[in-house]
Amino acid sequence: MNRRHCATAAITLVCALALLTAPVQAMAAPIPEPGPTSTAPAAPKKSLEEVREEIDTLYRKAGAATDAYNLAEEQSKKQSGEIVRLTKSIADGQARIAELKDRAGAQAREQYRSGGLPPGAQLVLSGDPDLFMDGVNQARQGQQATKGMLTELEQVQEDLETYTKDASLNWEKIEANRVKQAKAKKSINAQIAAAEKIESQLAKEEQARLLQLEKDAASTAQAAWLSSGALKDINREASAAGKQALAFATAQIGKPYVWGAEGPGSYDCSGLTSQAWAAAKQPIPRTSQEQWRQLPHVAIQDMRPGDLIIYHSDASHVGMYVGDGSIVHAPRPGRHVTLTGAGTMQILGVVRPDK
């Protein structure tokens, strides 16, 4: 009886433990059905004017990055040319060292054949007074020649070390500029792609209205600039070189804008102006920022055809003044070289390549 009682109690205890350790889910309340998902209110649609300003900002940023790309490319070309010059200097120096060493070797071999004494010293040791004096003169000349040869050898070796260091520095600069170019190129492509995406999402009628808004904004800005009296004389005479540069620039009207391009089939803004002045036999810096930094500045009221107008606070755009308050310029991707009002953009200042 006791054994049967104990077994019954054990079974009861096991059943109780099983109930206590059962998974909670079995007794949990059913999970309620999810309600409708709440969605954030859609952002208000931008006006076409806001879209125009956004696109304009993107293209301006692309223009600034293009200037950085062009400057890095120009510096790389300059450094590559310097490396070519240094390489030639190194080769010439090595040839000169080889020649000097041959001469030193010939002298050493001659001394060996004469018993270790140079010809002049042998004459000094002779009993003939005339030969003695000849020997003294030859010995002195030989010493001077040897000293001069050793001095030249040392100088050429020092020059070689300098050339080698300079070449190494130029290689480092080229690599740094390559990195700058890659970064600028990435930025340019990103800004242009963003602007093109915005334009592509507009309906055809919106694109037409957007273009009209651009024209209206340019016309308003030009009228305000002319009425301000900033430009007192719009018909000054261009210099002879200015006329040549202007003839080149206006002959490119209708060709497409391509960033980094210097012609002949396409141009960016500073590619057009730099090539125009190169055609006038007056080389100027490649980029608008360097044109602003290096070329002589003139007052707007003294501007004449052929002068370059630099735009925006970062000097990221440039056009050539043609007279009558207008410029010829390469505007931006998707546009062509064209004439427009000189006051349609924010003017930073004016430079004159042939001042």
Short mmCIF file of C-alpha atoms in Angstrom, two decimals:
data_model
loop_
_atom_site.label_atom_id
_atom_site.label_comp_id
_atom_site.label_asym_id
_atom_site.label_seq_id
_atom_site.Cartn_x
_atom_site.Cartn_y
_atom_site.Cartn_z
CA MET A 1 0.00 0.00 0.00
CA ASN A 2 2.79 2.43 0.89
CA ARG A 3 4.58 1.73 -2.43
CA ARG A 4 1.35 2.24 -4.39
CA HIS A 5 0.69 5.49 -2.48
CA CYS A 6 4.18 6.78 -3.20
CA ALA A 7 3.88 5.98 -6.90
CA THR A 8 0.57 7.83 -7.10
CA ALA A 9 2.05 10.86 -5.40
CA ALA A 10 5.04 10.87 -7.76
CA ILE A 11 2.80 10.75 -10.83
CA THR A 12 0.74 13.64 -9.46
CA LEU A 13 3.89 15.70 -8.86
CA VAL A 14 5.22 15.09 -12.41
CA CYS A 15 1.89 16.19 -13.93
CA ALA A 16 1.92 19.38 -11.88
CA LEU A 17 5.47 20.21 -12.96
CA ALA A 18 4.57 19.61 -16.59
CA LEU A 19 1.73 22.13 -16.35
CA LEU A 20 3.98 24.72 -14.69
CA THR A 21 6.75 24.41 -17.33
CA ALA A 22 4.47 24.36 -20.39
CA PRO A 23 5.24 27.11 -23.06
CA VAL A 24 3.67 30.44 -22.23
CA GLN A 25 2.26 30.81 -25.75
CA ALA A 26 -0.13 28.02 -25.09
CA MET A 27 -1.99 30.12 -22.55
CA ALA A 28 -1.31 33.60 -24.02
CA ALA A 29 -4.12 35.72 -25.35
CA PRO A 30 -4.38 35.77 -29.16
CA ILE A 31 -2.32 38.48 -30.88
CA PRO A 32 -4.61 41.20 -32.24
CA GLU A 33 -4.70 41.79 -35.98
CA PRO A 34 -2.48 44.72 -37.05
CA GLY A 35 -4.36 47.88 -37.87
CA PRO A 36 -3.87 49.94 -41.04
CA THR A 37 -0.26 51.20 -41.45
CA SER A 38 0.09 54.92 -40.90
CA THR A 39 1.91 56.74 -43.72
CA ALA A 40 3.76 60.08 -43.51
CA PRO A 41 2.13 62.87 -45.47
CA ALA A 42 3.63 63.26 -48.93
CA ALA A 43 6.05 66.14 -49.33
CA PRO A 44 4.51 69.09 -51.11
CA LYS A 45 5.41 69.26 -54.78
CA LYS A 46 8.00 71.90 -55.61
CA SER A 47 7.09 74.76 -57.85
CA LEU A 48 8.78 75.01 -61.24
CA GLU A 49 10.67 78.06 -60.00
CA GLU A 50 12.06 76.03 -57.09
CA VAL A 51 12.97 73.26 -59.53
CA ARG A 52 14.73 75.79 -61.76
CA GLU A 53 16.77 77.10 -58.82
CA GLU A 54 17.65 73.57 -57.72
CA ILE A 55 18.84 72.61 -61.20
CA ASP A 56 20.80 75.85 -61.50
CA THR A 57 22.54 75.15 -58.16
CA LEU A 58 23.49 71.63 -59.24
CA TYR A 59 25.00 72.86 -62.50
CA ARG A 60 26.90 75.60 -60.68
CA LYS A 61 28.39 73.00 -58.34
CA ALA A 62 29.32 70.91 -61.37
CA GLY A 63 30.98 74.01 -62.86
CA ALA A 64 33.07 74.55 -59.73
CA ALA A 65 34.13 70.90 -59.76
CA THR A 66 34.98 71.20 -63.46
CA ASP A 67 37.31 74.10 -62.66
CA ALA A 68 39.04 71.96 -60.02
CA TYR A 69 39.38 69.11 -62.53
CA ASN A 70 40.81 71.39 -65.21
CA LEU A 71 43.33 72.95 -62.80
CA ALA A 72 44.55 69.53 -61.66
CA GLU A 73 44.88 68.45 -65.29
CA GLU A 74 46.82 71.60 -66.21
CA GLN A 75 49.18 71.13 -63.27
CA SER A 76 49.73 67.48 -64.21
CA LYS A 77 50.66 68.47 -67.77
CA LYS A 78 53.12 71.03 -66.44
CA GLN A 79 54.69 68.54 -64.06
CA SER A 80 54.90 65.88 -66.76
CA GLY A 81 56.79 68.34 -68.95
CA GLU A 82 59.11 69.10 -66.05
CA ILE A 83 59.79 65.41 -65.55
CA VAL A 84 60.72 65.08 -69.24
CA ARG A 85 63.18 67.98 -68.83
CA LEU A 86 64.63 66.50 -65.65
CA THR A 87 64.98 63.07 -67.26
CA LYS A 88 67.07 64.61 -70.05
CA SER A 89 69.20 66.49 -67.52
CA ILE A 90 69.77 63.27 -65.58
CA ALA A 91 70.80 61.44 -68.75
CA ASP A 92 73.17 64.29 -69.74
CA GLY A 93 74.65 64.31 -66.24
CA GLN A 94 75.23 60.58 -66.23
CA ALA A 95 76.97 60.81 -69.61
CA ARG A 96 79.19 63.62 -68.32
CA ILE A 97 80.12 61.63 -65.21
CA ALA A 98 81.04 58.64 -67.39
CA GLU A 99 83.24 60.91 -69.53
CA LEU A 100 85.01 62.40 -66.50
CA LYS A 101 85.59 58.95 -65.02
CA ASP A 102 87.11 57.79 -68.32
CA ARG A 103 89.47 60.76 -68.27
CA ALA A 104 90.46 60.05 -64.68
CA GLY A 105 91.05 56.40 -65.57
CA ALA A 106 93.24 57.36 -68.53
CA GLN A 107 95.36 59.57 -66.28
CA ALA A 108 95.76 56.78 -63.75
CA ARG A 109 96.80 54.31 -66.45
CA GLU A 110 99.35 56.79 -67.84
CA GLN A 111 100.89 57.26 -64.41
CA TYR A 112 101.08 53.51 -63.96
CA ARG A 113 102.90 53.08 -67.27
CA SER A 114 105.40 55.85 -66.35
CA GLY A 115 106.27 54.30 -63.04
CA GLY A 116 103.72 56.19 -61.01
CA LEU A 117 104.96 59.65 -61.99
CA PRO A 118 103.17 61.97 -64.37
CA PRO A 119 105.20 63.29 -67.36
CA GLY A 120 105.65 66.69 -65.75
CA ALA A 121 107.14 65.20 -62.60
CA GLN A 122 109.61 63.15 -64.67
CA LEU A 123 110.82 66.31 -66.41
CA VAL A 124 111.24 68.08 -63.07
CA LEU A 125 113.58 65.31 -61.97
CA SER A 126 115.75 65.63 -65.10
CA GLY A 127 119.08 67.52 -64.93
CA ASP A 128 118.27 69.78 -67.86
CA PRO A 129 117.15 73.28 -66.66
CA ASP A 130 114.90 73.79 -69.66
CA LEU A 131 113.26 70.43 -69.16
CA PHE A 132 112.92 71.24 -65.48
CA MET A 133 110.94 74.41 -66.21
CA ASP A 134 108.79 72.59 -68.73
CA GLY A 135 108.14 69.93 -66.14
CA VAL A 136 107.11 72.51 -63.53
CA ASN A 137 104.63 74.09 -65.96
CA GLN A 138 103.22 70.71 -67.00
CA ALA A 139 102.90 69.60 -63.40
CA ARG A 140 101.06 72.83 -62.50
CA GLN A 141 98.72 72.50 -65.48
CA GLY A 142 98.10 68.85 -64.66
CA GLN A 143 97.19 69.70 -61.07
CA GLN A 144 94.81 72.43 -62.20
CA ALA A 145 93.21 70.13 -64.77
CA THR A 146 92.80 67.36 -62.21
CA LYS A 147 91.37 69.76 -59.66
CA GLY A 148 88.96 71.18 -62.23
CA MET A 149 87.87 67.70 -63.32
CA LEU A 150 87.21 66.62 -59.72
CA THR A 151 85.30 69.84 -59.00
CA GLU A 152 83.15 69.32 -62.10
CA LEU A 153 82.56 65.69 -61.18
CA GLU A 154 81.35 66.70 -57.71
CA GLN A 155 79.08 69.39 -59.16
CA VAL A 156 77.55 67.04 -61.73
CA GLN A 157 76.92 64.45 -59.02
CA GLU A 158 75.20 67.09 -56.84
CA ASP A 159 73.10 68.20 -59.81
CA LEU A 160 72.07 64.60 -60.45
CA GLU A 161 70.89 64.23 -56.87
CA THR A 162 68.88 67.45 -57.16
CA TYR A 163 67.36 66.39 -60.49
CA THR A 164 66.40 63.01 -59.03
CA LYS A 165 64.75 64.61 -55.98
CA ASP A 166 62.86 67.09 -58.17
CA ALA A 167 61.67 64.30 -60.45
CA SER A 168 60.43 62.34 -57.45
CA LEU A 169 58.55 65.37 -56.10
CA ASN A 170 56.94 65.95 -59.48
CA TRP A 171 55.80 62.34 -59.62
CA GLU A 172 54.22 62.79 -56.19
CA LYS A 173 52.45 65.95 -57.37
CA ILE A 174 51.17 64.17 -60.46
CA GLU A 175 49.74 61.41 -58.29
CA ALA A 176 48.13 63.96 -55.96
CA ASN A 177 46.59 65.73 -58.95
CA ARG A 178 45.35 62.41 -60.30
CA VAL A 179 43.49 61.89 -57.02
CA LYS A 180 42.07 65.44 -57.22
CA GLN A 181 40.92 64.83 -60.78
CA ALA A 182 39.20 61.57 -59.85
CA LYS A 183 37.40 63.25 -56.94
CA ALA A 184 36.35 66.23 -59.07
CA LYS A 185 35.18 63.95 -61.89
CA LYS A 186 33.01 61.99 -59.47
CA SER A 187 31.49 65.21 -58.14
CA ILE A 188 30.86 66.57 -61.65
CA ASN A 189 29.10 63.43 -62.81
CA ALA A 190 27.02 63.25 -59.63
CA GLN A 191 25.82 66.86 -59.90
CA ILE A 192 25.01 66.57 -63.61
CA ALA A 193 23.21 63.25 -63.12
CA ALA A 194 21.12 64.74 -60.30
CA ALA A 195 20.15 67.74 -62.45
CA GLU A 196 19.31 65.57 -65.45
CA LYS A 197 17.20 63.28 -63.29
CA ILE A 198 15.13 66.20 -62.04
CA GLU A 199 14.58 67.47 -65.59
CA SER A 200 13.71 64.00 -66.91
CA GLN A 201 10.91 63.65 -64.33
CA LEU A 202 9.13 66.72 -65.68
CA ALA A 203 6.39 66.41 -68.24
CA LYS A 204 7.08 67.91 -71.67
CA GLU A 205 4.91 70.94 -71.02
CA GLU A 206 6.69 71.46 -67.68
CA GLN A 207 10.07 71.26 -69.40
CA ALA A 208 8.93 73.91 -71.87
CA ARG A 209 7.72 76.13 -69.02
CA LEU A 210 10.98 75.54 -67.17
CA LEU A 211 12.96 76.73 -70.20
CA GLN A 212 10.77 79.82 -70.41
CA LEU A 213 11.35 80.50 -66.71
CA GLU A 214 15.12 80.36 -67.34
CA LYS A 215 14.77 82.89 -70.18
CA ASP A 216 12.55 85.15 -68.10
CA ALA A 217 14.95 85.08 -65.15
CA ALA A 218 17.89 85.89 -67.42
CA SER A 219 15.99 88.73 -69.09
CA THR A 220 14.99 90.21 -65.72
CA ALA A 221 18.53 90.05 -64.39
CA GLN A 222 19.96 91.62 -67.55
CA ALA A 223 17.46 94.48 -67.50
CA ALA A 224 18.21 95.18 -63.82
CA TRP A 225 21.97 95.18 -64.48
CA LEU A 226 21.74 97.55 -67.44
CA SER A 227 19.39 99.92 -65.62
CA SER A 228 21.74 100.03 -62.63
CA GLY A 229 24.26 102.04 -64.66
CA ALA A 230 27.05 99.56 -63.93
CA LEU A 231 28.05 99.67 -67.60
CA LYS A 232 28.27 103.24 -68.87
CA ASP A 233 29.70 102.63 -72.35
CA ILE A 234 28.59 99.43 -74.08
CA ASN A 235 30.37 100.01 -77.39
CA ARG A 236 34.07 100.47 -76.66
CA GLU A 237 36.62 99.40 -79.26
CA ALA A 238 38.38 96.05 -78.79
CA SER A 239 42.17 95.80 -79.03
CA ALA A 240 43.70 94.08 -82.07
CA ALA A 241 44.30 90.91 -80.03
CA GLY A 242 40.84 91.23 -78.47
CA LYS A 243 39.26 91.27 -81.93
CA GLN A 244 41.09 88.04 -82.83
CA ALA A 245 40.01 86.35 -79.60
CA LEU A 246 36.44 87.53 -80.10
CA ALA A 247 36.35 86.28 -83.69
CA PHE A 248 37.46 82.84 -82.52
CA ALA A 249 34.96 82.68 -79.65
CA THR A 250 31.94 83.77 -81.71
CA ALA A 251 32.88 81.27 -84.44
CA GLN A 252 32.24 78.49 -81.88
CA ILE A 253 28.58 79.47 -81.32
CA GLY A 254 26.35 76.41 -81.59
CA LYS A 255 28.97 73.90 -80.41
CA PRO A 256 27.99 71.85 -77.34
CA TYR A 257 29.19 72.37 -73.81
CA VAL A 258 31.24 69.40 -72.55
CA TRP A 259 33.02 69.71 -69.21
CA GLY A 260 36.81 69.56 -69.51
CA ALA A 261 36.67 70.23 -73.28
CA GLU A 262 38.96 72.68 -75.07
CA GLY A 263 37.66 72.23 -78.62
CA PRO A 264 37.56 72.01 -81.45
CA GLY A 265 34.19 70.24 -81.36
CA SER A 266 33.05 71.21 -77.85
CA TYR A 267 34.03 73.47 -74.95
CA ASP A 268 33.48 74.21 -71.31
CA CYS A 269 33.40 77.86 -70.24
CA SER A 270 37.11 78.43 -69.58
CA GLY A 271 38.09 76.06 -72.38
CA LEU A 272 36.39 78.49 -74.77
CA THR A 273 38.00 81.65 -73.36
CA SER A 274 41.50 80.17 -73.03
CA GLN A 275 41.45 78.81 -76.57
CA ALA A 276 40.09 82.10 -77.93
CA TRP A 277 42.98 84.05 -76.45
CA ALA A 278 45.47 81.37 -77.51
CA ALA A 279 44.23 81.96 -81.07
CA ALA A 280 45.09 85.63 -80.53
CA LYS A 281 48.67 84.58 -79.61
CA GLN A 282 48.03 85.57 -75.99
CA PRO A 283 48.09 82.43 -73.79
CA ILE A 284 46.11 82.72 -70.55
CA PRO A 285 45.43 80.28 -67.67
CA ARG A 286 43.15 77.34 -68.41
CA THR A 287 40.59 77.78 -65.63
CA SER A 288 38.23 80.62 -64.76
CA GLN A 289 39.56 80.74 -61.20
CA GLU A 290 43.16 81.08 -62.39
CA GLN A 291 42.10 83.62 -65.01
CA TRP A 292 40.58 85.66 -62.19
CA ARG A 293 43.63 85.19 -59.97
CA GLN A 294 46.38 85.86 -62.50
CA LEU A 295 45.05 88.27 -65.12
CA PRO A 296 44.88 92.07 -64.65
CA HIS A 297 41.56 93.30 -63.28
CA VAL A 298 39.64 96.19 -64.83
CA ALA A 299 36.55 98.04 -63.66
CA ILE A 300 33.24 96.95 -65.16
CA GLN A 301 32.59 100.47 -66.45
CA ASP A 302 35.89 100.32 -68.38
CA MET A 303 35.12 96.95 -69.97
CA ARG A 304 35.75 96.48 -73.70
CA PRO A 305 35.08 93.61 -76.14
CA GLY A 306 37.47 90.72 -75.65
CA ASP A 307 37.64 91.19 -71.87
CA LEU A 308 36.60 88.26 -69.70
CA ILE A 309 33.77 88.52 -67.18
CA ILE A 310 34.20 86.19 -64.19
CA TYR A 311 31.00 85.03 -62.48
CA HIS A 312 29.91 83.84 -59.03
CA SER A 313 31.76 84.30 -55.74
CA ASP A 314 33.92 81.22 -56.38
CA ALA A 315 34.93 82.40 -59.90
CA SER A 316 33.49 79.19 -61.32
CA HIS A 317 32.23 80.61 -64.63
CA VAL A 318 33.58 82.91 -67.32
CA GLY A 319 32.33 84.52 -70.52
CA MET A 320 33.86 86.89 -73.10
CA TYR A 321 32.38 90.34 -73.48
CA VAL A 322 31.32 91.05 -77.07
CA GLY A 323 29.85 94.55 -76.62
CA ASP A 324 26.26 95.78 -76.46
CA GLY A 325 26.04 94.42 -72.91
CA SER A 326 26.40 90.78 -74.07
CA ILE A 327 28.84 87.89 -73.69
CA VAL A 328 29.64 84.74 -75.63
CA HIS A 329 30.04 81.72 -73.36
CA ALA A 330 29.62 77.97 -72.95
CA PRO A 331 26.81 77.85 -70.35
CA ARG A 332 26.51 74.32 -68.92
CA PRO A 333 25.87 70.66 -69.81
CA GLY A 334 22.93 70.32 -72.14
CA ARG A 335 23.51 73.74 -73.65
CA HIS A 336 25.61 75.12 -76.52
CA VAL A 337 28.02 78.02 -76.93
CA THR A 338 25.77 81.05 -77.23
CA LEU A 339 25.30 84.79 -76.77
CA THR A 340 23.54 86.09 -73.67
CA GLY A 341 23.30 89.20 -71.53
CA ALA A 342 26.42 89.92 -69.49
CA GLY A 343 24.29 90.68 -66.42
CA THR A 344 22.30 87.42 -66.39
CA MET A 345 24.59 85.93 -63.71
CA GLN A 346 26.28 87.27 -60.58
CA ILE A 347 29.37 89.18 -61.76
CA LEU A 348 32.50 88.83 -59.65
CA GLY A 349 34.69 91.06 -61.83
CA VAL A 350 36.40 91.63 -65.17
CA VAL A 351 39.92 90.71 -66.34
CA ARG A 352 41.85 91.82 -69.42
CA PRO A 353 44.32 89.31 -70.92
CA ASP A 354 46.21 91.90 -73.02
CA LYS A 355 46.44 94.76 -70.56
#
